[in-house]
mmCIF file of N, CA and C in Angstrom:
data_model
loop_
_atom_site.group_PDB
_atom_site.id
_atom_site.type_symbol
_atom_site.label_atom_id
_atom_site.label_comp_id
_atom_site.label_asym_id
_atom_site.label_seq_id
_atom_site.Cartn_x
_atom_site.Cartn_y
_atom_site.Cartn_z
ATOM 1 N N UNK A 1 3.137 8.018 -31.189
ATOM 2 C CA UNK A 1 2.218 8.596 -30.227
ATOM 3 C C UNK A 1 1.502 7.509 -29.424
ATOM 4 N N UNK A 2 1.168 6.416 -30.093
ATOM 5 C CA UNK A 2 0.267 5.580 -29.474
ATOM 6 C C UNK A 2 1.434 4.690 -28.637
ATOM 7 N N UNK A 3 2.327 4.488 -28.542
ATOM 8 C CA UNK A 3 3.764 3.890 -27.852
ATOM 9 C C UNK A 3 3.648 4.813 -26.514
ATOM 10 N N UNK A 4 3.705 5.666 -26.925
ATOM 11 C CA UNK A 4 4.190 7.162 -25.731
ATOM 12 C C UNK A 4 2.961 7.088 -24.582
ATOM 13 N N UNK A 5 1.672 6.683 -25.317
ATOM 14 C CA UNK A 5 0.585 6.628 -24.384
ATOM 15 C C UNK A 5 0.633 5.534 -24.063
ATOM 16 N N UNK A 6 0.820 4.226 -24.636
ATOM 17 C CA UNK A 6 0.422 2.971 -23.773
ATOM 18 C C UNK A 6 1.769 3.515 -22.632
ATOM 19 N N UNK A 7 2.873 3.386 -22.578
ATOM 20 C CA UNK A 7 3.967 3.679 -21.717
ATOM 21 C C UNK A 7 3.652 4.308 -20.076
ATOM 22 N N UNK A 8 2.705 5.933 -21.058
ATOM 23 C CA UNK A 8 2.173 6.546 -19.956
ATOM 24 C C UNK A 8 0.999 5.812 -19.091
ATOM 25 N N UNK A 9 -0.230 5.211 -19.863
ATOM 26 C CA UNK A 9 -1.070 4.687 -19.073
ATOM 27 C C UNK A 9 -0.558 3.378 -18.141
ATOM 28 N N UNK A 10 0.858 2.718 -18.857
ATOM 29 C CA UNK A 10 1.338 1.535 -17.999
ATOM 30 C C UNK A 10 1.929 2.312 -16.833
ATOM 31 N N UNK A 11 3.017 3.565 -16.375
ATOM 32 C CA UNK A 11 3.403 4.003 -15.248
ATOM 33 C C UNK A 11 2.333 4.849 -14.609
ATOM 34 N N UNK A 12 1.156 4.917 -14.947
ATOM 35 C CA UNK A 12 -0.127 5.546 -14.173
ATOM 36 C C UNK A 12 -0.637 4.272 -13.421
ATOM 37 N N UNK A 13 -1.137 3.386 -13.896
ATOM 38 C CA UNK A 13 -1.596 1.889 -13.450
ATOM 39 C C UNK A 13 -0.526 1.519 -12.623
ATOM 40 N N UNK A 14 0.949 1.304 -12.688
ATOM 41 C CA UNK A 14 1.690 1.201 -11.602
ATOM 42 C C UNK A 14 1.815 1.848 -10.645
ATOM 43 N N UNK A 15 1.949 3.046 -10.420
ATOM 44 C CA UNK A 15 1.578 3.850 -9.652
ATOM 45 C C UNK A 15 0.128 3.945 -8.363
ATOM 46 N N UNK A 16 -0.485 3.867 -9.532
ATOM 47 C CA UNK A 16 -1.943 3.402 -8.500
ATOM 48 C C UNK A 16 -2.214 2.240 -7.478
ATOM 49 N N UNK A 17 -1.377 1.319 -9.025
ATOM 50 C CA UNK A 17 -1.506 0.217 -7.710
ATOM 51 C C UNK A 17 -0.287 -0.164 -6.438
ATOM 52 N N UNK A 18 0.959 0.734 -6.632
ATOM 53 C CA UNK A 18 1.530 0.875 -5.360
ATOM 54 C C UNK A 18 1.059 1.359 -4.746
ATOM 55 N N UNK A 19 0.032 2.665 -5.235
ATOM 56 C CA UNK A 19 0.132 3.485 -3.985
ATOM 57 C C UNK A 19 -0.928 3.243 -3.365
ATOM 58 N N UNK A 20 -2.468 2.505 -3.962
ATOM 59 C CA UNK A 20 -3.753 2.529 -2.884
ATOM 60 C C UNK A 20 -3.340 1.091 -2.495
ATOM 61 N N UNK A 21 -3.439 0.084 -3.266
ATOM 62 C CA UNK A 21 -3.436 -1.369 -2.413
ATOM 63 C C UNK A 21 -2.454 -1.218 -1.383
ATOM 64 N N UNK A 22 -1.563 -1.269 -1.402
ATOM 65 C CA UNK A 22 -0.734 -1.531 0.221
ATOM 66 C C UNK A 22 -1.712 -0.196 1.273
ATOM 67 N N UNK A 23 -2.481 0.937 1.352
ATOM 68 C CA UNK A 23 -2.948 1.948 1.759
ATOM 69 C C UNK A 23 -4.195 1.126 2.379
ATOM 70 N N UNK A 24 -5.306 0.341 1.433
ATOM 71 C CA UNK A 24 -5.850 -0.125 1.604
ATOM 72 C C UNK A 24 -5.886 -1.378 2.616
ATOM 73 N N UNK A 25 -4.702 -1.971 2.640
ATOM 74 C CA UNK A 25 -4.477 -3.348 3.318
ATOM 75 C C UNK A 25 -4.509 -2.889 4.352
ATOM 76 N N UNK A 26 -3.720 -1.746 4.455
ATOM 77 C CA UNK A 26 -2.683 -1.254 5.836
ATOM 78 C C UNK A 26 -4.403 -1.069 6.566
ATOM 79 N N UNK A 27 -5.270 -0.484 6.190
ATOM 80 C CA UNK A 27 -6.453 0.757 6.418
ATOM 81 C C UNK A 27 -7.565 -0.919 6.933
ATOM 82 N N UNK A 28 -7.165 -2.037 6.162
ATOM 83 C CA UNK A 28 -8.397 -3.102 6.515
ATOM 84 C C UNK A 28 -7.740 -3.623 7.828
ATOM 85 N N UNK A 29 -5.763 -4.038 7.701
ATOM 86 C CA UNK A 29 -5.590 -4.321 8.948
ATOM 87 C C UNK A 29 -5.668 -3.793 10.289
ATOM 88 N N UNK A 30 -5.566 -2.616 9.853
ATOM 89 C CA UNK A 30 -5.946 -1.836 11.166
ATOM 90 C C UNK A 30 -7.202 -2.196 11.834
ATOM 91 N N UNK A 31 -8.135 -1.571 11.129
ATOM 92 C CA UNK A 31 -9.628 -1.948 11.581
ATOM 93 C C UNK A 31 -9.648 -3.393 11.897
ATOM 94 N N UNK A 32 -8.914 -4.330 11.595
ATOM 95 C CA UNK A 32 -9.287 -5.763 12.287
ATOM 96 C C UNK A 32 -8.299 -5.991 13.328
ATOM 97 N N UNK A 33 -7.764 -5.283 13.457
ATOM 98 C CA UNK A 33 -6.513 -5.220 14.085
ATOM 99 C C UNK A 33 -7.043 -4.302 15.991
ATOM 100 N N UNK A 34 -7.597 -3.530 15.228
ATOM 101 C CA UNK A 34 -8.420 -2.835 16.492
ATOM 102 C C UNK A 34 -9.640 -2.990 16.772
ATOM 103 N N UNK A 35 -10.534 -3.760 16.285
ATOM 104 C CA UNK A 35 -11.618 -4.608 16.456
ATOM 105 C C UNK A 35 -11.502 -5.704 17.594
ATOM 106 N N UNK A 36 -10.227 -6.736 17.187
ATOM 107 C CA UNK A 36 -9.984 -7.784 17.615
ATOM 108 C C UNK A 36 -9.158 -8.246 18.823
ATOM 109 N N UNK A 37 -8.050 -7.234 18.571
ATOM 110 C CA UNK A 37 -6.844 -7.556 19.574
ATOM 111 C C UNK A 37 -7.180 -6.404 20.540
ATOM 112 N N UNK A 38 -6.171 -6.951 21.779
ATOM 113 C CA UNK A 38 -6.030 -5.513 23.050
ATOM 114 C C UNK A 38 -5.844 -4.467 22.841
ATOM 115 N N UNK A 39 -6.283 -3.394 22.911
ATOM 116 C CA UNK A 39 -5.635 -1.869 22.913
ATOM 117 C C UNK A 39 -4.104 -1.840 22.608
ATOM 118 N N UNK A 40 -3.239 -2.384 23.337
ATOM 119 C CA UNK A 40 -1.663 -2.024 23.618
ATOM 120 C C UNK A 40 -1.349 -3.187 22.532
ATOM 121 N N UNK A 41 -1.661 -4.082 22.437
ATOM 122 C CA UNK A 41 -1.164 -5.068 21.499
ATOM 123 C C UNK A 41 -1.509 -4.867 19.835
ATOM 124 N N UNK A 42 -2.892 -3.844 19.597
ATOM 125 C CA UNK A 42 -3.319 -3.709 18.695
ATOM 126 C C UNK A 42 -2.584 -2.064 17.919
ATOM 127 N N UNK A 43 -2.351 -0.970 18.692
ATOM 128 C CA UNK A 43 -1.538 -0.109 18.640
ATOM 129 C C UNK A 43 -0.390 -0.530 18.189
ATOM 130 N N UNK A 44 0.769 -1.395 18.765
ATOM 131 C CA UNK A 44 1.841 -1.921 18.339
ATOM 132 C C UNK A 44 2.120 -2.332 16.934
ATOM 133 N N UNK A 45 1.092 -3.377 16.977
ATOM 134 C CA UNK A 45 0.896 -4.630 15.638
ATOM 135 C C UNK A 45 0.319 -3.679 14.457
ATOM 136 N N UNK A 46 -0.084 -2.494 14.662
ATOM 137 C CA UNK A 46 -0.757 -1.351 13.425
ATOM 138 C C UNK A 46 0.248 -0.637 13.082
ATOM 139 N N UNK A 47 0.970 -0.396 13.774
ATOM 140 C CA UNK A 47 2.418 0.305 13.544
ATOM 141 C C UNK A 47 3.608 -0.370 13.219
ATOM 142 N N UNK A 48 3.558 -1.383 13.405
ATOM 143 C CA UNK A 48 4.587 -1.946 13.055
ATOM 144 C C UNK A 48 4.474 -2.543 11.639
ATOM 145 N N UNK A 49 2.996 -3.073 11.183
ATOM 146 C CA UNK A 49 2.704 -3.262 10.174
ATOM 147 C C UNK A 49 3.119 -2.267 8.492
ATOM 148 N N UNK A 50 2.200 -0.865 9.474
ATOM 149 C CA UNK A 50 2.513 0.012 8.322
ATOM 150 C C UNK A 50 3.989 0.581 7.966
ATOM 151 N N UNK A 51 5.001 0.700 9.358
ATOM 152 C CA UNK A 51 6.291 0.985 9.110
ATOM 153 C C UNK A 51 6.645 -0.527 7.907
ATOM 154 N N UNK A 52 6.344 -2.034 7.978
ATOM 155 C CA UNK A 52 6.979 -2.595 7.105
ATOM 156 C C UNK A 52 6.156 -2.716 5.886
ATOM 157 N N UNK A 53 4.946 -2.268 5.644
ATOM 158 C CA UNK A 53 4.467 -1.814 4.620
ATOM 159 C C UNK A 53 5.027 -1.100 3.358
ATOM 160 N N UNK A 54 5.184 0.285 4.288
ATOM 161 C CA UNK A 54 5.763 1.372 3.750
ATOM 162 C C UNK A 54 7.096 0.843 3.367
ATOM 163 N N UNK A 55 7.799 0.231 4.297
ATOM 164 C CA UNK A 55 9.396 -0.111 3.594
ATOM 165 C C UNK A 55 9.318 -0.969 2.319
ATOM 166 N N UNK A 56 8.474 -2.039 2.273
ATOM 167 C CA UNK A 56 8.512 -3.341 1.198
ATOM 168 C C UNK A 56 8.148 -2.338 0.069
ATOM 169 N N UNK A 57 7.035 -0.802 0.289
ATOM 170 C CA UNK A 57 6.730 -0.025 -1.379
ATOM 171 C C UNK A 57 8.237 0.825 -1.616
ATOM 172 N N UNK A 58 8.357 1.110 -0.526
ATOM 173 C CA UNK A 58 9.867 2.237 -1.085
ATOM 174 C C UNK A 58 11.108 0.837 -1.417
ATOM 175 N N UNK A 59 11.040 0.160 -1.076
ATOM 176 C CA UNK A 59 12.186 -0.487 -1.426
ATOM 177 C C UNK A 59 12.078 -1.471 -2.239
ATOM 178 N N UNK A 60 11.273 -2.031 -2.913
ATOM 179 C CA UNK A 60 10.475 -2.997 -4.019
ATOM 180 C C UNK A 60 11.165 -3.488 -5.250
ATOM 181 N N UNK A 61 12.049 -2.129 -5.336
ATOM 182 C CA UNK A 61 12.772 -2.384 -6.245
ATOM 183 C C UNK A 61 14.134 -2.961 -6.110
#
């Protein structure tokens, strides 16, 4: 039983931390991202970010 739970609490903790940290990064670069840079340059560079975001968590493995 106590095997079965460390197991479970280790793929909960993985989980979490795929899924908020890259969410989080994506969410700080933006905001500095649109703070800092041009409108059209800052739109681009936010999107393009999170499309390779999103690819490096789905494909990680």
């Amino acid at each position: 039983m106590k095997k079965t739970l460390m197991q479970w609490l280790k793929k909960q903790i993985s989980f979490a931390f795929w899924a908020w940290i890259p969410f989080l990064v994506m969410m700080l670069f933006a905001v500095l991202a649109a703070h800092y840079l041009p409108r059209d340059l800052a739109l681009k560079s936010i999107a393009a970010f999170i499309v390779l975001t999103m690819a490096f968590v789905f494909f990680r493995k």
